[in-house]
PDB file of C-alpha atoms in Angstrom:
ATOM      1  CA  UNK A   1       4.794   9.646  -9.294  1.00  0.00           C
ATOM      2  CA  UNK A   2       6.568   6.410 -10.307  1.00  0.00           C
ATOM      3  CA  UNK A   3       4.132   3.619 -10.973  1.00  0.00           C
ATOM      4  CA  UNK A   4       4.265   0.111 -12.558  1.00  0.00           C
ATOM      5  CA  UNK A   5       3.270  -0.103 -16.120  1.00  0.00           C
ATOM      6  CA  UNK A   6       0.281  -2.026 -15.263  1.00  0.00           C
ATOM      7  CA  UNK A   7      -0.954   0.477 -12.586  1.00  0.00           C
ATOM      8  CA  UNK A   8      -4.589   1.326 -12.795  1.00  0.00           C
ATOM      9  CA  UNK A   9      -5.607   4.858 -13.490  1.00  0.00           C
ATOM     10  CA  UNK A  10      -2.395   5.691 -15.328  1.00  0.00           C
ATOM     11  CA  UNK A  11      -2.584   8.846 -17.470  1.00  0.00           C
ATOM     12  CA  UNK A  12      -0.991   9.130 -20.841  1.00  0.00           C
ATOM     13  CA  UNK A  13       2.150  10.545 -19.523  1.00  0.00           C
ATOM     14  CA  UNK A  14       4.113   7.490 -20.607  1.00  0.00           C
ATOM     15  CA  UNK A  15       4.947   4.024 -19.267  1.00  0.00           C
ATOM     16  CA  UNK A  16       4.935   3.766 -15.449  1.00  0.00           C
ATOM     17  CA  UNK A  17       4.635   7.554 -14.542  1.00  0.00           C
ATOM     18  CA  UNK A  18       2.130  10.337 -13.894  1.00  0.00           C
ATOM     19  CA  UNK A  19       2.523  14.004 -13.057  1.00  0.00           C
ATOM     20  CA  UNK A  20       2.274  14.588  -9.348  1.00  0.00           C
ATOM     21  CA  UNK A  21       1.410  18.125  -8.044  1.00  0.00           C
ATOM     22  CA  UNK A  22       2.270  19.850  -4.843  1.00  0.00           C
ATOM     23  CA  UNK A  23       0.093  23.193  -4.283  1.00  0.00           C
ATOM     24  CA  UNK A  24      -0.979  25.353  -1.518  1.00  0.00           C
ATOM     25  CA  UNK A  25      -4.464  23.840  -1.681  1.00  0.00           C
ATOM     26  CA  UNK A  26      -3.997  20.152  -2.833  1.00  0.00           C
ATOM     27  CA  UNK A  27      -1.428  17.495  -3.425  1.00  0.00           C
ATOM     28  CA  UNK A  28      -1.914  14.484  -5.724  1.00  0.00           C
ATOM     29  CA  UNK A  29      -2.155  13.428  -9.373  1.00  0.00           C
ATOM     30  CA  UNK A  30      -4.759  12.286 -11.928  1.00  0.00           C
ATOM     31  CA  UNK A  31      -3.930   8.721 -11.360  1.00  0.00           C
ATOM     32  CA  UNK A  32      -4.012   8.825  -7.513  1.00  0.00           C
ATOM     33  CA  UNK A  33      -6.559  11.533  -6.978  1.00  0.00           C
ATOM     34  CA  UNK A  34      -6.049  14.608  -4.807  1.00  0.00           C
ATOM     35  CA  UNK A  35      -6.136  15.584  -1.094  1.00  0.00           C
ATOM     36  CA  UNK A  36      -6.055  18.810   0.791  1.00  0.00           C
ATOM     37  CA  UNK A  37      -2.567  20.009   1.463  1.00  0.00           C
ATOM     38  CA  UNK A  38      -3.458  20.662   5.079  1.00  0.00           C
ATOM     39  CA  UNK A  39      -4.546  17.054   5.604  1.00  0.00           C
ATOM     40  CA  UNK A  40      -1.275  15.786   3.938  1.00  0.00           C
ATOM     41  CA  UNK A  41       0.811  18.057   6.287  1.00  0.00           C
ATOM     42  CA  UNK A  42      -0.857  16.549   9.369  1.00  0.00           C
ATOM     43  CA  UNK A  43       0.232  12.886   8.202  1.00  0.00           C
ATOM     44  CA  UNK A  44       3.741  13.969   7.247  1.00  0.00           C
ATOM     45  CA  UNK A  45       5.133  16.890   9.073  1.00  0.00           C
ATOM     46  CA  UNK A  46       8.064  17.107   6.524  1.00  0.00           C
ATOM     47  CA  UNK A  47       5.720  18.169   3.604  1.00  0.00           C
ATOM     48  CA  UNK A  48       6.518  21.760   3.093  1.00  0.00           C
ATOM     49  CA  UNK A  49       7.837  24.042   0.361  1.00  0.00           C
ATOM     50  CA  UNK A  50      11.487  23.006   0.974  1.00  0.00           C
ATOM     51  CA  UNK A  51      10.421  19.217   0.676  1.00  0.00           C
ATOM     52  CA  UNK A  52       8.468  19.938  -2.584  1.00  0.00           C
ATOM     53  CA  UNK A  53      11.562  21.816  -4.117  1.00  0.00           C
ATOM     54  CA  UNK A  54      13.891  18.864  -2.992  1.00  0.00           C
ATOM     55  CA  UNK A  55      11.730  16.365  -4.572  1.00  0.00           C
ATOM     56  CA  UNK A  56      11.641  18.478  -7.806  1.00  0.00           C
ATOM     57  CA  UNK A  57      15.397  18.153  -7.899  1.00  0.00           C
ATOM     58  CA  UNK A  58      15.579  14.306  -7.039  1.00  0.00           C
ATOM     59  CA  UNK A  59      17.205  13.734 -10.522  1.00  0.00           C
ATOM     60  CA  UNK A  60      18.777  10.343  -9.699  1.00  0.00           C
ATOM     61  CA  UNK A  61      16.750   7.390  -8.059  1.00  0.00           C
ATOM     62  CA  UNK A  62      16.138   3.769  -8.888  1.00  0.00           C
ATOM     63  CA  UNK A  63      12.624   4.743 -10.264  1.00  0.00           C
ATOM     64  CA  UNK A  64      12.803   7.726 -12.563  1.00  0.00           C
ATOM     65  CA  UNK A  65       9.509   7.635 -14.455  1.00  0.00           C
ATOM     66  CA  UNK A  66      10.025   7.338 -18.237  1.00  0.00           C
ATOM     67  CA  UNK A  67      13.774   7.697 -17.628  1.00  0.00           C
ATOM     68  CA  UNK A  68      14.079   4.463 -15.470  1.00  0.00           C
ATOM     69  CA  UNK A  69      16.899   2.174 -16.518  1.00  0.00           C
ATOM     70  CA  UNK A  70      15.891  -1.286 -15.496  1.00  0.00           C
ATOM     71  CA  UNK A  71      19.352  -2.635 -15.419  1.00  0.00           C
ATOM     72  CA  UNK A  72      20.522   0.049 -12.977  1.00  0.00           C
ATOM     73  CA  UNK A  73      17.443  -0.090 -10.628  1.00  0.00           C
ATOM     74  CA  UNK A  74      18.983  -2.536  -8.073  1.00  0.00           C
ATOM     75  CA  UNK A  75      22.428  -1.031  -8.192  1.00  0.00           C
ATOM     76  CA  UNK A  76      21.127   2.455  -7.262  1.00  0.00           C
ATOM     77  CA  UNK A  77      19.110   1.030  -4.504  1.00  0.00           C
ATOM     78  CA  UNK A  78      21.881  -1.073  -3.041  1.00  0.00           C
ATOM     79  CA  UNK A  79      24.372   1.888  -2.956  1.00  0.00           C
ATOM     80  CA  UNK A  80      21.429   4.061  -1.600  1.00  0.00           C
ATOM     81  CA  UNK A  81      21.379   6.580  -4.394  1.00  0.00           C
ATOM     82  CA  UNK A  82      17.492   7.158  -3.749  1.00  0.00           C
ATOM     83  CA  UNK A  83      16.703  10.737  -4.112  1.00  0.00           C
ATOM     84  CA  UNK A  84      13.054  10.193  -4.484  1.00  0.00           C
ATOM     85  CA  UNK A  85      10.519  10.625  -1.713  1.00  0.00           C
ATOM     86  CA  UNK A  86       7.934   8.223  -0.296  1.00  0.00           C
ATOM     87  CA  UNK A  87       4.611   9.987   0.480  1.00  0.00           C
ATOM     88  CA  UNK A  88       1.195   9.053   1.723  1.00  0.00           C
ATOM     89  CA  UNK A  89      -1.200   8.299  -1.025  1.00  0.00           C
ATOM     90  CA  UNK A  90      -3.711  11.140  -1.205  1.00  0.00           C
ATOM     91  CA  UNK A  91      -6.567   8.567  -2.006  1.00  0.00           C
ATOM     92  CA  UNK A  92      -5.931   6.583   1.223  1.00  0.00           C
ATOM     93  CA  UNK A  93      -8.827   6.404   3.580  1.00  0.00           C
ATOM     94  CA  UNK A  94      -6.172   6.249   6.389  1.00  0.00           C
ATOM     95  CA  UNK A  95      -5.489   9.882   6.121  1.00  0.00           C
ATOM     96  CA  UNK A  96      -8.683  10.579   7.928  1.00  0.00           C
ATOM     97  CA  UNK A  97      -6.666   9.783  11.074  1.00  0.00           C
ATOM     98  CA  UNK A  98      -3.311  11.234  11.389  1.00  0.00           C
ATOM     99  CA  UNK A  99      -2.097   8.778  14.345  1.00  0.00           C
ATOM    100  CA  UNK A 100      -3.282   5.546  12.492  1.00  0.00           C
ATOM    101  CA  UNK A 101      -1.910   6.750   9.125  1.00  0.00           C
ATOM    102  CA  UNK A 102       1.647   7.261  10.664  1.00  0.00           C
ATOM    103  CA  UNK A 103       1.679   3.777  11.878  1.00  0.00           C
ATOM    104  CA  UNK A 104       0.832   2.385   8.413  1.00  0.00           C
ATOM    105  CA  UNK A 105       3.325   4.535   6.708  1.00  0.00           C
ATOM    106  CA  UNK A 106       6.461   3.723   8.919  1.00  0.00           C
ATOM    107  CA  UNK A 107       7.655   0.558   7.218  1.00  0.00           C
ATOM    108  CA  UNK A 108      10.728   1.711   5.250  1.00  0.00           C
ATOM    109  CA  UNK A 109      11.863  -1.824   4.362  1.00  0.00           C
ATOM    110  CA  UNK A 110       8.580  -2.450   2.356  1.00  0.00           C
ATOM    111  CA  UNK A 111       9.316   0.823   0.416  1.00  0.00           C
ATOM    112  CA  UNK A 112      12.821  -0.288  -0.304  1.00  0.00           C
ATOM    113  CA  UNK A 113      11.845  -3.464  -1.784  1.00  0.00           C
ATOM    114  CA  UNK A 114       9.142  -1.906  -3.847  1.00  0.00           C
ATOM    115  CA  UNK A 115      11.479   0.560  -5.212  1.00  0.00           C
ATOM    116  CA  UNK A 116      14.293  -1.802  -6.026  1.00  0.00           C
ATOM    117  CA  UNK A 117      12.405  -4.803  -7.116  1.00  0.00           C
ATOM    118  CA  UNK A 118       8.906  -3.427  -7.896  1.00  0.00           C
ATOM    119  CA  UNK A 119       7.547  -6.343  -5.715  1.00  0.00           C
ATOM    120  CA  UNK A 120       4.756  -5.852  -4.935  1.00  0.00           C
ATOM    121  CA  UNK A 121       4.369  -3.540  -8.033  1.00  0.00           C
ATOM    122  CA  UNK A 122       4.073   0.176  -7.492  1.00  0.00           C
ATOM    123  CA  UNK A 123       0.282   0.862  -7.892  1.00  0.00           C
ATOM    124  CA  UNK A 124      -1.776   4.093  -7.811  1.00  0.00           C
ATOM    125  CA  UNK A 125      -3.738   2.553  -5.059  1.00  0.00           C
ATOM    126  CA  UNK A 126      -0.807   1.753  -2.633  1.00  0.00           C
ATOM    127  CA  UNK A 127      -0.692   3.380   0.786  1.00  0.00           C
ATOM    128  CA  UNK A 128       2.549   5.089  -0.053  1.00  0.00           C
ATOM    129  CA  UNK A 129       3.598   6.534  -3.371  1.00  0.00           C
ATOM    130  CA  UNK A 130       7.231   6.934  -4.874  1.00  0.00           C
ATOM    131  CA  UNK A 131       7.644  10.385  -6.214  1.00  0.00           C
ATOM    132  CA  UNK A 132      10.849  11.991  -7.906  1.00  0.00           C
ATOM    133  CA  UNK A 133      11.960  14.730 -10.068  1.00  0.00           C
ATOM    134  CA  UNK A 134       9.327  16.133 -12.364  1.00  0.00           C
ATOM    135  CA  UNK A 135      11.717  16.021 -15.303  1.00  0.00           C
ATOM    136  CA  UNK A 136      11.247  12.167 -15.157  1.00  0.00           C
ATOM    137  CA  UNK A 137       7.818  12.994 -16.677  1.00  0.00           C
ATOM    138  CA  UNK A 138       7.928  16.475 -18.247  1.00  0.00           C
ATOM    139  CA  UNK A 139      10.945  18.775 -17.648  1.00  0.00           C
ATOM    140  CA  UNK A 140       9.208  22.163 -18.138  1.00  0.00           C
ATOM    141  CA  UNK A 141       6.435  21.900 -15.559  1.00  0.00           C
ATOM    142  CA  UNK A 142       3.989  23.089 -18.190  1.00  0.00           C
ATOM    143  CA  UNK A 143       1.634  20.379 -18.468  1.00  0.00           C
ATOM    144  CA  UNK A 144       0.252  20.754 -14.906  1.00  0.00           C
ATOM    145  CA  UNK A 145      -0.601  24.388 -15.817  1.00  0.00           C
ATOM    146  CA  UNK A 146      -2.187  23.377 -19.017  1.00  0.00           C
ATOM    147  CA  UNK A 147      -4.425  20.896 -17.013  1.00  0.00           C
ATOM    148  CA  UNK A 148      -5.360  23.823 -14.683  1.00  0.00           C
ATOM    149  CA  UNK A 149      -6.245  25.890 -17.841  1.00  0.00           C
ATOM    150  CA  UNK A 150      -3.860  28.663 -16.829  1.00  0.00           C
ATOM    151  CA  UNK A 151      -4.427  31.686 -19.053  1.00  0.00           C
ATOM    152  CA  UNK A 152      -0.915  32.824 -18.923  1.00  0.00           C
ATOM    153  CA  UNK A 153       2.187  30.453 -18.577  1.00  0.00           C
ATOM    154  CA  UNK A 154       5.883  31.404 -18.334  1.00  0.00           C
ATOM    155  CA  UNK A 155       7.984  28.301 -18.741  1.00  0.00           C
ATOM    156  CA  UNK A 156      11.751  28.342 -18.726  1.00  0.00           C
ATOM    157  CA  UNK A 157      13.664  25.732 -20.762  1.00  0.00           C
ATOM    158  CA  UNK A 158      17.066  25.359 -18.993  1.00  0.00           C
ATOM    159  CA  UNK A 159      17.839  21.872 -20.321  1.00  0.00           C
ATOM    160  CA  UNK A 160      21.349  21.161 -21.832  1.00  0.00           C
ATOM    161  CA  UNK A 161      20.316  21.383 -25.587  1.00  0.00           C
ATOM    162  CA  UNK A 162      23.544  22.244 -27.557  1.00  0.00           C
ATOM    163  CA  UNK A 163      21.596  21.416 -30.955  1.00  0.00           C
ATOM    164  CA  UNK A 164      18.609  23.492 -30.040  1.00  0.00           C
ATOM    165  CA  UNK A 165      16.222  20.600 -30.692  1.00  0.00           C
ATOM    166  CA  UNK A 166      13.887  21.689 -27.785  1.00  0.00           C
ATOM    167  CA  UNK A 167      13.228  18.099 -26.587  1.00  0.00           C
ATOM    168  CA  UNK A 168      11.550  19.395 -23.391  1.00  0.00           C
ATOM    169  CA  UNK A 169       9.065  21.462 -25.426  1.00  0.00           C
ATOM    170  CA  UNK A 170       8.444  18.645 -27.807  1.00  0.00           C
ATOM    171  CA  UNK A 171       7.534  16.356 -24.816  1.00  0.00           C
ATOM    172  CA  UNK A 172       5.079  18.978 -23.494  1.00  0.00           C
ATOM    173  CA  UNK A 173       3.562  19.468 -27.058  1.00  0.00           C
ATOM    174  CA  UNK A 174       3.106  15.673 -27.363  1.00  0.00           C
ATOM    175  CA  UNK A 175       1.582  15.102 -23.999  1.00  0.00           C
ATOM    176  CA  UNK A 176      -0.814  18.101 -24.323  1.00  0.00           C
ATOM    177  CA  UNK A 177      -2.048  16.686 -27.623  1.00  0.00           C
ATOM    178  CA  UNK A 178      -2.584  13.165 -26.171  1.00  0.00           C
ATOM    179  CA  UNK A 179      -3.964  13.978 -22.785  1.00  0.00           C
ATOM    180  CA  UNK A 180      -5.747  17.226 -23.391  1.00  0.00           C
ATOM    181  CA  UNK A 181      -6.382  17.387 -27.046  1.00  0.00           C
ATOM    182  CA  UNK A 182      -4.621  20.599 -27.139  1.00  0.00           C
ATOM    183  CA  UNK A 183      -2.274  21.779 -29.931  1.00  0.00           C
ATOM    184  CA  UNK A 184       0.591  24.043 -29.134  1.00  0.00           C
ATOM    185  CA  UNK A 185       1.914  26.041 -32.110  1.00  0.00           C
ATOM    186  CA  UNK A 186       5.110  28.068 -31.619  1.00  0.00           C
ATOM    187  CA  UNK A 187       7.830  29.323 -34.014  1.00  0.00           C
ATOM    188  CA  UNK A 188      11.152  28.331 -32.614  1.00  0.00           C
ATOM    189  CA  UNK A 189      13.270  29.641 -35.461  1.00  0.00           C
ATOM    190  CA  UNK A 190      13.958  33.043 -33.628  1.00  0.00           C
ATOM    191  CA  UNK A 191      15.480  31.164 -30.754  1.00  0.00           C
ATOM    192  CA  UNK A 192      18.101  29.088 -32.865  1.00  0.00           C
ATOM    193  CA  UNK A 193      21.426  30.867 -33.376  1.00  0.00           C
ATOM    194  CA  UNK A 194      22.108  32.674 -36.639  1.00  0.00           C
ATOM    195  CA  UNK A 195      25.389  32.938 -38.618  1.00  0.00           C
ATOM    196  CA  UNK A 196      26.817  35.158 -35.880  1.00  0.00           C
ATOM    197  CA  UNK A 197      26.130  32.515 -33.148  1.00  0.00           C
ATOM    198  CA  UNK A 198      23.379  34.596 -31.556  1.00  0.00           C
ATOM    199  CA  UNK A 199      19.609  34.077 -31.550  1.00  0.00           C
ATOM    200  CA  UNK A 200      17.129  36.688 -32.411  1.00  0.00           C
ATOM    201  CA  UNK A 201      15.468  36.486 -29.123  1.00  0.00           C
TER     202      UNK A 201
END
């Protein structure tokens, strides 16, 4: 979820961003709180598995979390390269009434101005939130599983990484240490190519 740097409740994910989760039971983030998925679906009928997958691939938008380029925000908005999604805030009391909430969430012009100019600033308490590609926060999707204390995690690193620097994994390790106090130790040497150009694993 894309937020202003001054937004309240912002986690240690980085400036202007927090990890936003879609699951079978709940939708939300640490900064905004969570709400039952069944309630969110009543407010926005477009919320389903396909939408969640589409949002996770919204790689280019005016607001891109830690990847936001301020000098390009207005240009991307003007030419309508806005692949993010505006979703009702799980913390909003308006979600108690689906009809009333749809009336409040129908002003697209307000969302456009917030996305392009950050006026008024994107806050974790706003009625609507701007969410985009999870890679704008952490590209492996592992941190959300670490937060849930999953016992077994399979994470696929498919980033373009010709130098085998494992930047995505380094980001997960840094955020896990900052937010959860968890230390991830892994030997990456078997994954780097040897003299024959092949890795051991």
